[in-house]
Short mmCIF file of C-alpha atoms and ligand atoms in Angstrom, two decimals:
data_model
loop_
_atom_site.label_atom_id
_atom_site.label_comp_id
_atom_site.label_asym_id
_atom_site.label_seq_id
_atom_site.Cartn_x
_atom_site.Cartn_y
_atom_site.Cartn_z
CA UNK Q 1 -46.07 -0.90 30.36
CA UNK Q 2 -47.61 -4.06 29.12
CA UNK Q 3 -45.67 -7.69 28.58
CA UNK Q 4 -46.35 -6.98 24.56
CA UNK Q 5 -44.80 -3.67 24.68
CA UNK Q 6 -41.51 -4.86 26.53
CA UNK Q 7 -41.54 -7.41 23.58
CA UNK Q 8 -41.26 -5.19 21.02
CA UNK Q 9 -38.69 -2.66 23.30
CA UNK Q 10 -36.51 -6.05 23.38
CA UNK Q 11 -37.03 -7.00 19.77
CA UNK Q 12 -36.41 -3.54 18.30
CA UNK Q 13 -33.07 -3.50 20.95
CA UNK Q 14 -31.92 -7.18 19.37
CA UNK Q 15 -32.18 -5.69 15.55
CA UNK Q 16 -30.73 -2.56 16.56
CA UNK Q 17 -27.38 -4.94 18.38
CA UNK Q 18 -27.40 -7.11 15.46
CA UNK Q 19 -27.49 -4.10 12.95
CA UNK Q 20 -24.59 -2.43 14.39
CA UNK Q 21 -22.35 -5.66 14.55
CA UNK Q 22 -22.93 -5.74 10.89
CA UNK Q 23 -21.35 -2.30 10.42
CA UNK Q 24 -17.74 -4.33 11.20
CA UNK Q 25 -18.47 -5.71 7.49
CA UNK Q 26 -18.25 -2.18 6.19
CA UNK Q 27 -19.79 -2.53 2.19
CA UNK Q 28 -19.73 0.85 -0.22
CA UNK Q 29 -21.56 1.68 -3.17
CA UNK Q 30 -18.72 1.68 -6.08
CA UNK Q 31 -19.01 1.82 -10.03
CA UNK Q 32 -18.29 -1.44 -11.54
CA UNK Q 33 -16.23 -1.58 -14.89
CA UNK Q 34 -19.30 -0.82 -16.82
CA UNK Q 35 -19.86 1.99 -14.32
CA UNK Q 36 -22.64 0.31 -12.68
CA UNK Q 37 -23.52 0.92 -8.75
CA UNK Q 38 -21.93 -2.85 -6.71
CA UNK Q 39 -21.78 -2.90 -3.33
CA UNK Q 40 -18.41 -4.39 -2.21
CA UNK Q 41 -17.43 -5.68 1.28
CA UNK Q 42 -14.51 -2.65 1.90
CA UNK Q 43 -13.12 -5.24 5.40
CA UNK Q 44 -11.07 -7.13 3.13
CA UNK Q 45 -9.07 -4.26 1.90
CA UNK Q 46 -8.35 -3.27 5.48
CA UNK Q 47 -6.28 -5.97 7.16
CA UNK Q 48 -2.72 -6.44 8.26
CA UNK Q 49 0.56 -5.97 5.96
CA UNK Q 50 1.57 -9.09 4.22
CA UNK Q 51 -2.88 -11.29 4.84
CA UNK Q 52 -3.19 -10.58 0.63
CA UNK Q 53 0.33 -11.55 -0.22
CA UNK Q 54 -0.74 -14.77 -1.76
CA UNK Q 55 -3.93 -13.15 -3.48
CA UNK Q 56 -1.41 -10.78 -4.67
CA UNK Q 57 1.26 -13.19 -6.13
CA UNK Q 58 -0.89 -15.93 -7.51
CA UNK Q 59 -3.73 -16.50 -9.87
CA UNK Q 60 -5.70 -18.38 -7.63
CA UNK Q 61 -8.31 -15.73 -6.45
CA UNK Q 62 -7.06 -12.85 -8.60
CA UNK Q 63 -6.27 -13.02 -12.25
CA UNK Q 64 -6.30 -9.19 -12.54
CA UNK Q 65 -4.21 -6.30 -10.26
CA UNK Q 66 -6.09 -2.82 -10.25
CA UNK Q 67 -3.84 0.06 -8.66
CA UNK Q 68 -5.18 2.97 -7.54
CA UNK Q 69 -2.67 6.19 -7.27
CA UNK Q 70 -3.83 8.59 -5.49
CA UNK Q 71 -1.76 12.25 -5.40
CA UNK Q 72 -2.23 15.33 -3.30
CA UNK Q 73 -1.58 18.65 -5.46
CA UNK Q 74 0.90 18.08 -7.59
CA UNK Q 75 2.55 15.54 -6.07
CA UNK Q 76 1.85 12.86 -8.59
CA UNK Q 77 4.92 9.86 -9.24
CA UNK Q 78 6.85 10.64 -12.84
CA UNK Q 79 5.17 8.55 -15.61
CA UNK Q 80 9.07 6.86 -15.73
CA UNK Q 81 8.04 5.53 -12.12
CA UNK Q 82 4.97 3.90 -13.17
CA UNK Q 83 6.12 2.52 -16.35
CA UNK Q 84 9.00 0.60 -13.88
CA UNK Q 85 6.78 0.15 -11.64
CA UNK Q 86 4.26 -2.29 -13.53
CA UNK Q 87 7.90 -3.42 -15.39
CA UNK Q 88 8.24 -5.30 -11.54
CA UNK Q 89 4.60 -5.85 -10.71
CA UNK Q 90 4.67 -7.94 -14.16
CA UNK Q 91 8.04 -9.62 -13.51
CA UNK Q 92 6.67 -10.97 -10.13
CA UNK Q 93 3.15 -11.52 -9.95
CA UNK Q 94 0.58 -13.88 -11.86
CA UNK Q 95 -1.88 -11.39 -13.43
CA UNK Q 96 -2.88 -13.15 -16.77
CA UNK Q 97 -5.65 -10.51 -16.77
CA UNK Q 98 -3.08 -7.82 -16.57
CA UNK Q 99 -2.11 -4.73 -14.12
CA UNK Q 100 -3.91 -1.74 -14.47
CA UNK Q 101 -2.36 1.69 -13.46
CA UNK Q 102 -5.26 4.56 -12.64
CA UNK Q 103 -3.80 7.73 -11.44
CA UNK Q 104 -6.17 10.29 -9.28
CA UNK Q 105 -5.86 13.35 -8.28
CA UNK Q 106 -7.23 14.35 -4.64
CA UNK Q 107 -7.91 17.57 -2.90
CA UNK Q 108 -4.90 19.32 -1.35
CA UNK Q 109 -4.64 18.58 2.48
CA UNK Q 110 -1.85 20.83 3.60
CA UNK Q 111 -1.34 19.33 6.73
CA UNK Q 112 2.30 19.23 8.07
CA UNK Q 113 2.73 15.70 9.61
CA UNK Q 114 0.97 12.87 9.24
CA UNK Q 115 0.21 9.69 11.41
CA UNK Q 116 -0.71 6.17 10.12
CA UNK Q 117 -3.88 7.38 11.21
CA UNK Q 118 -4.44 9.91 9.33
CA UNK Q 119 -3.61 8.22 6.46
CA UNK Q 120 -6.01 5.25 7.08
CA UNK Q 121 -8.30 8.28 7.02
CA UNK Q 122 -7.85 9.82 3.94
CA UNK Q 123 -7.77 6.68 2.00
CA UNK Q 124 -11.02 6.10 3.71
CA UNK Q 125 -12.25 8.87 1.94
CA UNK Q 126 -10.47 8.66 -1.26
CA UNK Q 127 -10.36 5.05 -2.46
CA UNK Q 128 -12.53 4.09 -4.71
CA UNK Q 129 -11.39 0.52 -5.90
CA UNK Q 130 -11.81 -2.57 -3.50
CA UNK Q 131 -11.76 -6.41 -4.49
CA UNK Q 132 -14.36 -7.46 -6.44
CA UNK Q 133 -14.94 -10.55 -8.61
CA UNK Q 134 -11.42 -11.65 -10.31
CA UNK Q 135 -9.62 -8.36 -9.68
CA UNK Q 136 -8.05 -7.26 -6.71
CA UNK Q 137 -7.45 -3.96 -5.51
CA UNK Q 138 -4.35 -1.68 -4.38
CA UNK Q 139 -4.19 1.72 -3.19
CA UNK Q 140 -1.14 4.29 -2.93
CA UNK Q 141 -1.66 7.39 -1.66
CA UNK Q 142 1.35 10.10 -2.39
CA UNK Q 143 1.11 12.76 0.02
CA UNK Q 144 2.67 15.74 1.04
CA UNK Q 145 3.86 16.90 4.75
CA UNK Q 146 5.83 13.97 6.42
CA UNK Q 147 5.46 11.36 8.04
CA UNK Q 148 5.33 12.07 12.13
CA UNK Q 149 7.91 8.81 13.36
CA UNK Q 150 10.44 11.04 11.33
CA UNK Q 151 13.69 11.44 13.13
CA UNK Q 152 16.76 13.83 12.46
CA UNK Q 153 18.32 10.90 10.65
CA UNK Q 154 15.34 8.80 9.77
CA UNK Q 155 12.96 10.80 7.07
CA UNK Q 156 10.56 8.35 6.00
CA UNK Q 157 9.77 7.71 2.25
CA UNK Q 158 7.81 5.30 2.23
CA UNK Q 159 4.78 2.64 4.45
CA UNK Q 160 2.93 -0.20 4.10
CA UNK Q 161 0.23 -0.21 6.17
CA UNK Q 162 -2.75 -2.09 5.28
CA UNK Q 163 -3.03 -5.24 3.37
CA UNK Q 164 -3.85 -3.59 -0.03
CA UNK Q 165 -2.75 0.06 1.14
CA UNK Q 166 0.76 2.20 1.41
CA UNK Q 167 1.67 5.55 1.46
CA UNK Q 168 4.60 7.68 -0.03
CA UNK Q 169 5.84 10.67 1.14
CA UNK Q 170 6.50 12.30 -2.11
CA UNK Q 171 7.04 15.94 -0.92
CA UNK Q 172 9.89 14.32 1.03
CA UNK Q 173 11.17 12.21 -1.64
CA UNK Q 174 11.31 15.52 -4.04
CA UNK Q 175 13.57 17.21 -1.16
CA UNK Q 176 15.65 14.31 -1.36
CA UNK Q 177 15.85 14.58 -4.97
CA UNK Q 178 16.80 18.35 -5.14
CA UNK Q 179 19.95 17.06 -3.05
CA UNK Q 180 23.10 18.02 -5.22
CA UNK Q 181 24.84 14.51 -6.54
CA UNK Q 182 21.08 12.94 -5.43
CA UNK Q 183 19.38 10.24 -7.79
CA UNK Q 184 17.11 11.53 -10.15
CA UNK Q 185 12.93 11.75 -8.88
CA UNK Q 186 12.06 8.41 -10.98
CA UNK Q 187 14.55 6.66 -9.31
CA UNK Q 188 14.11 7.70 -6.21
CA UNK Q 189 10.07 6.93 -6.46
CA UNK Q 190 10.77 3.84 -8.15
CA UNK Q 191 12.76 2.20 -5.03
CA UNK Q 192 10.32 3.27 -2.58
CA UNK Q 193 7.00 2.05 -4.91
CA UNK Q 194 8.85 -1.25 -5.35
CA UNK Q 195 9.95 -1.52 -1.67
CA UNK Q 196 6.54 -0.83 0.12
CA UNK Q 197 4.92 -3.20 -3.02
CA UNK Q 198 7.30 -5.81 -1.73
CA UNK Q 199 6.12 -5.32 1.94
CA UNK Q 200 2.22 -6.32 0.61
CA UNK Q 201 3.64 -9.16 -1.00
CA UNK Q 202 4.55 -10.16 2.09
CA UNK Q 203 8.36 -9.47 2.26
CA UNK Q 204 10.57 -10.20 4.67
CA UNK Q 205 8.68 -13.43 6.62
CA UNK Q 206 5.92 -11.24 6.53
CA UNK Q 207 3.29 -13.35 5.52
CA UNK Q 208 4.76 -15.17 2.79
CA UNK Q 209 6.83 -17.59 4.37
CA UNK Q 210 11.08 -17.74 3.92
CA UNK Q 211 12.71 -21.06 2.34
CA UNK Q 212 16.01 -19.85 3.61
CA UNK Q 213 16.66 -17.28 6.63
CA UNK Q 214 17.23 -13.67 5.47
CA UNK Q 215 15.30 -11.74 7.72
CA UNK Q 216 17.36 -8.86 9.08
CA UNK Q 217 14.81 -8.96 12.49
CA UNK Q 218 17.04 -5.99 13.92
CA UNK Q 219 15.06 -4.09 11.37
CA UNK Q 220 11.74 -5.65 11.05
CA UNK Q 221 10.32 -7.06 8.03
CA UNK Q 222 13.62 -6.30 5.96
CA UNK Q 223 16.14 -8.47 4.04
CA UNK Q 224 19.44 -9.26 5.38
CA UNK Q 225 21.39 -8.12 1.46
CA UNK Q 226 22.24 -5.09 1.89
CA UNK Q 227 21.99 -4.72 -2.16
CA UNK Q 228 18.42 -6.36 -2.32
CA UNK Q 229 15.37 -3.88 -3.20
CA UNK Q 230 14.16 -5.28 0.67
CA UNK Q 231 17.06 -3.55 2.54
CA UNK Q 232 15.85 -1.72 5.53
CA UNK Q 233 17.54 1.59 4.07
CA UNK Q 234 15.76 1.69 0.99
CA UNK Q 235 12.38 3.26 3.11
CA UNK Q 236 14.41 6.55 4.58
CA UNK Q 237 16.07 9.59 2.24
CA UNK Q 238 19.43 9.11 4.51
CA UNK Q 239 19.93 5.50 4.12
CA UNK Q 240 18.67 5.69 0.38
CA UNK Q 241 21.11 8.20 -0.66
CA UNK Q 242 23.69 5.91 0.44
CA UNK Q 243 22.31 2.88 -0.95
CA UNK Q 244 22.19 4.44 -4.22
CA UNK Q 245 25.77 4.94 -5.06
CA UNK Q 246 25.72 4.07 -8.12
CA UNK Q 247 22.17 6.05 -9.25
CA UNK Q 248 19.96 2.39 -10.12
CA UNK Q 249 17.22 0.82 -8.53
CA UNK Q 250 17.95 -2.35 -6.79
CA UNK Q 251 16.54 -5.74 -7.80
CA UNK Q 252 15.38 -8.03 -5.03
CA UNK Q 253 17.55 -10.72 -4.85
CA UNK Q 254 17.56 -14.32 -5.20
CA UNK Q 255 16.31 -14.95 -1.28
CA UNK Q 256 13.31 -12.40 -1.71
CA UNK Q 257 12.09 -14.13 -5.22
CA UNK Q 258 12.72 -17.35 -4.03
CA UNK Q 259 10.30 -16.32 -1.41
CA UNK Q 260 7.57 -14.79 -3.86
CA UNK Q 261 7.96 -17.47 -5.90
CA UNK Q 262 7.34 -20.14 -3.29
CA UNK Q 263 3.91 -18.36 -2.64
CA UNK Q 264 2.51 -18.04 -5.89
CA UNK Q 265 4.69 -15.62 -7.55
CA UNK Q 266 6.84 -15.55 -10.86
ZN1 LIG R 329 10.53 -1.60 4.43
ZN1 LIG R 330 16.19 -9.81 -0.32
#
């Protein structure tokens, strides 16, 4: 093999390197509002819980809030849900632009338990909104099966898990629901929608930062009022049930907004 040869071997080996490294910027083809072909960078949609709090709260970046629901079957949230839902996405965040609901139904997976994993996988597949210009981009996935952490007391409603991403366990949610003396669905789907929102806008000292201590650390990234929307028992059937005596959603409290509001927030 000649010098000139090896030359090209190595040059062909250094695009091929450099081409791969540029796969960690993962871009897709989507439809703009106009329904034109954009490519958009998909990497900033996929970092941790609580990096897009800010872009989430404030106007700086983002004057506009896109969320994209996502259902399995028939699993979709009660149109009661999403009317309170955007009812706290508007009380909180600066959107002059507004907050735009689009709900999506995907194919049926009929699996029985499901891992984070396997959830960053199907919204893989699924999502079809990412940040672009002005707006940025939100998806929820409601799913059926459960989740696989779940314990005999601990049935999880409810994760954040990506920066712009959570998941609901509405099949479990609905068995929840069918409990005799149990809140109704909407109410149920409401606290969970508003609790894992919460967790993306960085609740509890989760990246937005706390101007007074109320992080219950025993439980993570949860408040320590046990009547604030960020309660760690809001995210499991058991602990919801009992939160919910008296059948409404709970607000976040002063601590939590004071938070929010310290980071860009209403
Ligand atoms: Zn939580
Ligand atoms: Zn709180």
């Amino acid at each position: 093999m000649g010098t000139k040869s090896l030359k090209i071997i190595l040059l062909l080996f250094s695009v091929l390197i450099s081409c791969s490294k540029d796969t960690g910027n993962s871009t897709e083809i989507i439809e703009d509002e106009n329904g034109n072909p954009i490519e958009v960078d998909t990497s900033v949609n996929k970092k941790s819980v609580g990096d897009s709090a800010n872009d989430l709260l404030s106007s700086g970046s983002f004057e506009k809030l896109i969320l994209e629901i996502l259902y399995v079957g028939e699993l979709n949230p009660t149109s009661t849900t999403l009317d309170n839902f955007k009812e706290f996405l508007e009380a909180r965040l600066n959107k002059p632009k507004g907050i735009e609901i689009i709900l999506r139904q995907i194919e049926k997976v009929d699996q029985e338990f499901y891992s984070i994993q396997d959830i960053r996988n199907l919204e893989d597949t699924h999502r079809s909104k990412f940040n672009e210009k002005g707006t940025i981009a939100v998806s929820g996935i409601f799913i059926d099966g459960e989740y696989d952490q779940n314990t005999e007391n601990g049935s999880v409603l409810g994760v954040a898990y990506r920066n712009t991403s959570f998941v609901i366990f509405e099949q479990t949610i609905r068995e929840f629901s069918n409990q005799p003396l149990a809140p109704s669905l909407s109410t149920l789907e409401t606290v969970v929608v508003n609790h894992e929102m919460g967790h993306l806008l960085g609740l509890v000292n989760a990246g937005t930062t706390m101007q007074t201590n109320h992080q219950d650390i025993e439980h993570g990234r949860h408040c320590t009022n046990e009547n604030c929307l960020m309660f760690w028992t809001a995210e499991t059937g058991e602990g919801l049930l009992n939160m919910l005596t008296g059948g409404s959603v709970p607000p976040l409290d002063a601590l939590c907004i004071s938070d929010l509001q310290a980071n860009g927030g209403k």
